[in-house]
Coordinates of C-alpha atoms in Angstrom, one line a residue:
M1 CA -54.6 101.2 63.6
W2 CA -54.7 102.7 60.1
W3 CA -51.0 103.6 60.1
Q4 CA -50.1 99.9 60.7
W5 CA -52.1 99.0 57.6
L6 CA -50.4 101.8 55.7
I7 CA -47.0 100.4 56.6
F8 CA -48.2 96.9 55.6
T9 CA -49.3 98.3 52.2
L10 CA -46.2 100.3 51.6
I11 CA -44.0 97.3 52.3
I12 CA -46.0 95.2 49.8
I13 CA -45.4 97.8 47.1
A14 CA -41.7 98.6 48.1
I15 CA -40.6 94.9 48.0
P16 CA -40.8 94.4 44.2
Y17 CA -39.6 97.9 43.5
G18 CA -36.5 97.5 45.7
L19 CA -35.7 94.1 44.4
Y20 CA -36.0 95.3 40.8
N21 CA -33.6 98.2 41.4
I22 CA -31.1 95.8 43.1
K23 CA -31.3 93.5 40.1
K24 CA -30.9 96.5 37.7
L25 CA -27.8 97.6 39.7
A26 CA -26.3 94.0 39.6
I27 CA -26.5 93.7 35.8
K28 CA -25.5 97.3 35.1
R29 CA -21.8 96.4 34.4
V30 CA -22.3 92.9 33.0
K31 CA -24.5 91.9 30.2
P32 CA -26.2 88.6 31.3
T33 CA -26.8 85.6 29.1
K34 CA -30.3 84.4 28.4
E35 CA -29.9 81.6 31.0
Q36 CA -28.6 84.0 33.6
E37 CA -31.4 86.4 32.9
S38 CA -33.9 83.6 33.3
K39 CA -32.4 82.5 36.6
G40 CA -32.4 86.2 37.7
N41 CA -36.1 86.5 37.0
Q42 CA -36.8 83.3 38.9
R43 CA -34.8 84.6 41.9
F44 CA -36.6 87.9 41.7
F45 CA -40.0 86.2 41.9
V46 CA -39.0 83.8 44.7
L47 CA -37.6 86.7 46.8
C48 CA -40.8 88.7 46.2
L49 CA -42.9 85.9 47.5
F50 CA -40.6 85.3 50.6
Y51 CA -40.6 89.0 51.7
W52 CA -44.3 89.3 51.0
L53 CA -44.7 86.3 53.3
C54 CA -42.7 88.1 56.0
D55 CA -45.0 91.1 55.5
F56 CA -48.1 89.0 56.1
F57 CA -46.4 87.7 59.2
Y58 CA -46.2 91.3 60.3
M59 CA -50.0 91.6 59.5
T60 CA -50.8 89.0 62.2
F61 CA -49.7 91.5 64.8
I62 CA -52.2 94.0 63.3
I63 CA -55.1 91.6 63.4
N64 CA -53.7 90.0 66.6
N65 CA -54.2 86.5 65.4
L66 CA -52.0 84.0 67.2
T67 CA -52.9 81.0 65.0
W68 CA -51.9 82.7 61.8
R69 CA -48.7 84.0 63.5
F70 CA -47.7 80.4 64.2
I71 CA -48.6 79.2 60.7
L72 CA -46.8 82.0 58.8
G73 CA -43.9 82.0 61.3
G74 CA -43.4 78.3 61.0
L75 CA -43.5 78.5 57.2
I76 CA -40.8 81.2 57.2
M77 CA -38.7 79.1 59.5
V78 CA -39.0 76.1 57.1
I79 CA -38.0 78.2 54.1
V80 CA -35.1 79.8 56.0
F81 CA -33.6 76.6 57.2
Y82 CA -34.1 74.9 53.9
N83 CA -32.1 77.7 52.3
L84 CA -29.3 77.4 55.0
S85 CA -29.1 73.6 54.5
K86 CA -29.0 74.0 50.7
A87 CA -26.3 76.7 51.0
F88 CA -24.0 74.6 53.2
I89 CA -24.1 71.5 51.0
S90 CA -24.1 73.4 47.6
G91 CA -20.9 73.7 45.6
N92 CA -21.7 77.3 44.6
K93 CA -20.4 80.3 46.3
V94 CA -23.0 81.9 48.5
F95 CA -23.5 85.5 49.3
S96 CA -22.5 85.8 53.0
F97 CA -25.0 88.5 53.8
G98 CA -27.9 86.2 52.8
L99 CA -26.5 83.4 55.0
I100 CA -26.2 85.7 58.0
Q101 CA -29.7 87.1 57.4
D102 CA -31.3 83.6 57.2
F103 CA -29.4 82.4 60.3
I104 CA -30.4 85.4 62.4
V105 CA -34.0 85.3 61.2
G106 CA -34.3 81.5 61.8
I107 CA -32.9 81.6 65.3
S108 CA -34.8 84.7 66.3
L109 CA -38.1 83.5 64.9
T110 CA -37.7 80.1 66.7
V111 CA -37.1 81.7 70.1
Y112 CA -40.0 84.1 69.6
L113 CA -42.5 81.5 68.5
I114 CA -41.5 79.3 71.5
Y115 CA -41.8 82.3 73.8
I116 CA -45.4 83.2 72.7
I117 CA -46.8 79.7 73.3
P118 CA -49.5 80.4 75.9
N119 CA -49.3 77.0 77.6
K120 CA -46.2 76.6 79.9
E121 CA -46.5 72.8 79.8
L122 CA -46.6 72.8 76.0
Q123 CA -43.6 75.1 76.0
D124 CA -41.7 72.5 78.0
I125 CA -42.7 69.8 75.5
I126 CA -41.9 71.9 72.4
I127 CA -38.4 73.1 73.5
P128 CA -36.7 69.6 73.6
I129 CA -38.5 68.6 70.3
I130 CA -37.2 71.8 68.5
A131 CA -33.7 71.2 70.0
A132 CA -33.8 67.6 68.7
V133 CA -34.9 68.8 65.3
Y134 CA -32.2 71.4 65.1
G135 CA -29.6 68.9 66.3
G136 CA -30.7 66.4 63.7
L137 CA -30.7 69.0 61.0
L138 CA -27.2 70.1 61.8
T139 CA -26.1 66.5 61.9
L140 CA -27.6 65.9 58.4
V141 CA -26.0 69.0 57.1
G142 CA -22.6 68.0 58.5
V143 CA -22.9 64.5 57.0
A144 CA -24.0 65.9 53.6
W145 CA -21.1 68.4 53.7
T146 CA -18.7 65.6 54.5
I147 CA -20.0 63.4 51.7
K148 CA -19.8 66.4 49.3
S149 CA -16.2 67.1 50.4
N150 CA -15.2 63.5 49.9
N151 CA -16.8 63.4 46.5
K152 CA -15.0 66.6 45.6
D153 CA -11.6 65.1 46.7
R154 CA -12.4 61.8 44.9
K155 CA -13.3 63.8 41.7
A156 CA -10.0 65.7 42.0
D157 CA -8.1 62.4 42.4
L158 CA -9.9 60.9 39.4
E159 CA -9.1 64.0 37.3
R160 CA -5.4 63.8 38.4
I161 CA -5.2 60.1 37.5
E162 CA -6.9 60.8 34.1
N163 CA -4.5 63.7 33.4
E164 CA -1.5 61.5 34.3
R165 CA -2.8 58.8 32.0
K166 CA -3.2 61.3 29.2
E167 CA 0.3 62.7 29.8
E168 CA 1.8 59.2 29.7
E169 CA -0.1 58.5 26.4
R170 CA 1.0 61.8 25.0
K171 CA 4.7 61.0 25.7
K172 CA 4.4 58.0 23.4
F173 CA 3.5 60.2 20.4
I174 CA 5.9 63.2 21.0
P175 CA 7.4 64.2 17.6
F176 CA 11.2 64.1 17.8
L177 CA 13.2 65.3 14.7
R178 CA 16.8 65.6 13.8
L179 CA 18.7 66.6 10.7
D180 CA 19.5 63.8 8.3
L181 CA 21.6 63.1 5.2
P182 CA 19.8 64.5 2.1
E183 CA 20.1 61.3 0.2
K184 CA 18.0 59.5 2.7
A185 CA 14.9 61.7 2.2
I186 CA 12.0 60.0 0.5
G187 CA 9.5 62.8 0.4
A188 CA 9.2 66.6 0.7
V189 CA 7.2 69.3 2.3
N190 CA 7.2 72.7 0.7
T191 CA 5.7 76.2 1.0
H192 CA 5.9 79.5 -0.7
F193 CA 7.3 82.6 1.0
G194 CA 6.6 85.2 -1.7
Q195 CA 8.8 88.2 -2.3
G196 CA 8.5 89.7 1.2
L197 CA 8.9 93.5 1.2
D198 CA 7.4 95.2 -1.9
F199 CA 9.5 98.3 -2.8
D200 CA 6.6 99.7 -4.8
K201 CA 4.6 100.1 -1.6
K202 CA 5.4 103.0 0.7
Q203 CA 4.3 101.2 3.8
D204 CA 6.9 98.5 3.2
L205 CA 9.6 101.0 2.7
E206 CA 8.7 102.7 6.0
K207 CA 9.6 99.4 7.8
L208 CA 13.3 99.8 6.8
S209 CA 15.8 101.1 9.3
N210 CA 18.5 103.4 7.9
N211 CA 17.3 102.4 4.4
K212 CA 18.8 98.9 4.8
F213 CA 17.2 95.6 3.8
Y214 CA 18.1 92.0 3.5
C215 CA 17.5 89.4 0.7
Y216 CA 17.5 86.0 2.3
K217 CA 16.8 82.4 1.5
I218 CA 16.6 79.3 3.7
N219 CA 18.5 76.4 2.3
D220 CA 16.6 73.1 2.0
F221 CA 17.3 70.6 4.7
S222 CA 16.3 67.0 5.5
V223 CA 14.8 65.8 8.8
K224 CA 14.3 62.3 10.2
N225 CA 11.4 61.2 12.4
L226 CA 12.8 59.7 15.6
S227 CA 9.4 59.2 17.2
R228 CA 7.7 55.9 17.8
E229 CA 4.8 56.8 15.6
C230 CA 4.1 58.8 12.5
I231 CA 4.1 62.6 12.8
I232 CA 2.7 65.5 10.7
I233 CA 4.9 68.4 9.8
E234 CA 2.3 71.1 9.4
S235 CA 4.2 74.4 8.9
I236 CA 7.2 76.5 9.3
V237 CA 7.1 79.7 11.5
V238 CA 9.7 82.3 10.6
D239 CA 9.9 85.3 13.0
G240 CA 6.4 84.6 14.2
E241 CA 4.8 84.3 10.7
E242 CA 3.4 80.9 9.9
R243 CA 3.5 79.3 6.5
I244 CA 1.6 76.1 5.9
F245 CA 3.3 73.2 4.2
N246 CA 2.1 71.2 1.2
G247 CA 3.3 67.8 0.1
D248 CA 4.2 64.7 2.1
K249 CA 3.4 66.1 5.6
L250 CA 2.9 62.7 7.2
V251 CA 6.3 61.2 8.0
E252 CA 6.6 57.6 9.2
S253 CA 8.7 56.6 12.1
G254 CA 12.4 56.3 11.1
K255 CA 11.8 57.9 7.8
S256 CA 13.3 61.2 6.4
T257 CA 11.8 64.0 4.3
W258 CA 12.9 67.2 2.7
V259 CA 11.9 70.6 4.1
K260 CA 11.8 73.1 1.3
T261 CA 10.9 76.8 1.9
T262 CA 12.3 79.6 -0.1
E263 CA 14.1 77.2 -2.5
N264 CA 15.8 79.5 -5.1
W265 CA 13.7 82.6 -4.4
L266 CA 15.1 85.5 -2.4
V267 CA 12.8 87.0 0.1
N268 CA 13.1 90.7 1.0
S269 CA 13.1 91.5 4.7
A270 CA 13.6 94.6 6.9
N271 CA 15.5 92.6 9.5
I272 CA 17.8 89.6 9.9
L273 CA 15.9 86.5 10.8
K274 CA 15.7 85.8 14.6
S275 CA 13.8 82.5 14.8
I276 CA 12.9 79.5 12.6
K277 CA 10.5 76.9 14.0
L278 CA 8.8 73.8 12.7
K279 CA 5.2 73.2 13.8
C280 CA 4.4 69.5 14.1
K281 CA 1.4 67.5 15.2
D282 CA 1.2 64.0 16.7
L283 CA -1.5 61.4 15.8
I284 CA -3.6 62.2 18.9
G285 CA -4.0 65.9 18.0
N286 CA -1.3 67.6 20.1
S287 CA 0.7 70.4 18.4
Y288 CA 4.4 71.2 19.1
F289 CA 7.0 73.8 18.1
L290 CA 10.5 72.6 17.3
N291 CA 13.0 75.4 17.4
C292 CA 15.6 75.3 14.6
K293 CA 19.1 76.5 15.3
F294 CA 20.6 78.1 12.2
E295 CA 23.7 79.7 10.8
Y296 CA 23.9 82.4 8.2
D297 CA 26.4 83.4 5.5
Y298 CA 26.9 86.2 3.0
P299 CA 27.6 84.0 -0.1
H300 CA 28.8 86.7 -2.4
G301 CA 30.5 89.1 0.0
F302 CA 29.1 91.5 2.5
Y303 CA 27.8 94.4 0.4
Q304 CA 25.4 93.2 -2.3
V305 CA 22.6 95.5 -3.6
E306 CA 22.0 99.1 -4.0
T307 CA 18.8 100.7 -5.5
E308 CA 17.4 104.2 -5.7
I309 CA 13.7 105.0 -5.3
E310 CA 12.5 108.6 -5.5
G311 CA 16.0 109.9 -4.9
I312 CA 16.6 107.7 -1.8
T313 CA 19.3 105.1 -1.9
Y314 CA 18.5 101.7 -0.3
K315 CA 21.3 99.1 0.4
G316 CA 20.7 95.4 0.8
W317 CA 22.6 92.2 1.6
N318 CA 22.1 88.7 0.4
I319 CA 22.0 86.2 3.2
E320 CA 21.7 82.4 3.2
Y321 CA 20.4 80.6 6.3
S322 CA 21.2 77.0 7.0
V323 CA 19.5 75.0 9.7
S324 CA 22.2 73.4 11.9
R325 CA 20.2 71.7 14.7
I326 CA 16.6 71.0 15.8
D327 CA 15.7 71.3 19.4
L328 CA 13.4 69.2 21.5
P329 CA 9.6 69.7 20.9
E330 CA 7.7 72.2 23.0
L331 CA 4.0 71.4 23.6
L332 CA 1.6 74.0 22.4
Q333 CA -1.8 72.6 23.2
E334 CA -3.7 69.4 24.0
Q335 CA -6.9 68.4 22.3

């Protein structure tokens, strides 16, 4: 009838339109990469062909052609069970609705095609063959799934063993430091702190609490490399601000070096220092923080400086910080 052909035509047109809108909705919130967009276009084309194939299977009911019904139905079954087998043995996450759809279509189509076989004797022959094929298919999928699972476990074991090996290797190069006598230092690393707060800048003055500031310096100290291998002293991190060292940054095992920071310069700060850390690197590329315990002193008495800017009085204190201990290294990253 004409209305059946109308339905057939409308489905042909609706399939790409519907799939396009689903694709558009899927990428609405996420901007895909070129590779994802290419795979999406391939998936769109494949699904169009599959649903068109299903529509042509519907056409066999219009023209009442049993031969083409078996041909197209069998082709749909092959595609469906191929997708199911691939989904089960694949390592990717699969959309559950698609699996359920394929499973229902595959079983229903199998039962229907067996049911419409006109010859009863042929039916009796086909049923055990189909059952054997399905049983073999399920067995193959089960075996493939087991192999895949074993490979996954084996890969995880290999990764664990490799990580353990890397960890053991890393431990051989961990940079350990301790304070040493100044006269034993044979090199030096140094950096420049600058003046800190600039009282000519309004934004710096706004950082002060109750118009108080501090003028500090960090006394030079000597460190000894207790590690088995050479280490690299890269920088010093004061209250989260990193300053890169210059000079003899490579320190041999058992050797000592000076760490020079502010030297004789006073650095203006809005707050008392809360943390001093050394950043070191081993010879295989791992970086570490070594927290420095420190003490402070007011060398010339408690109250030190008073200055007036635009009618506002600012009070400051001179503070000297001395490193008293270096803690164990803390791993930052592994290369």
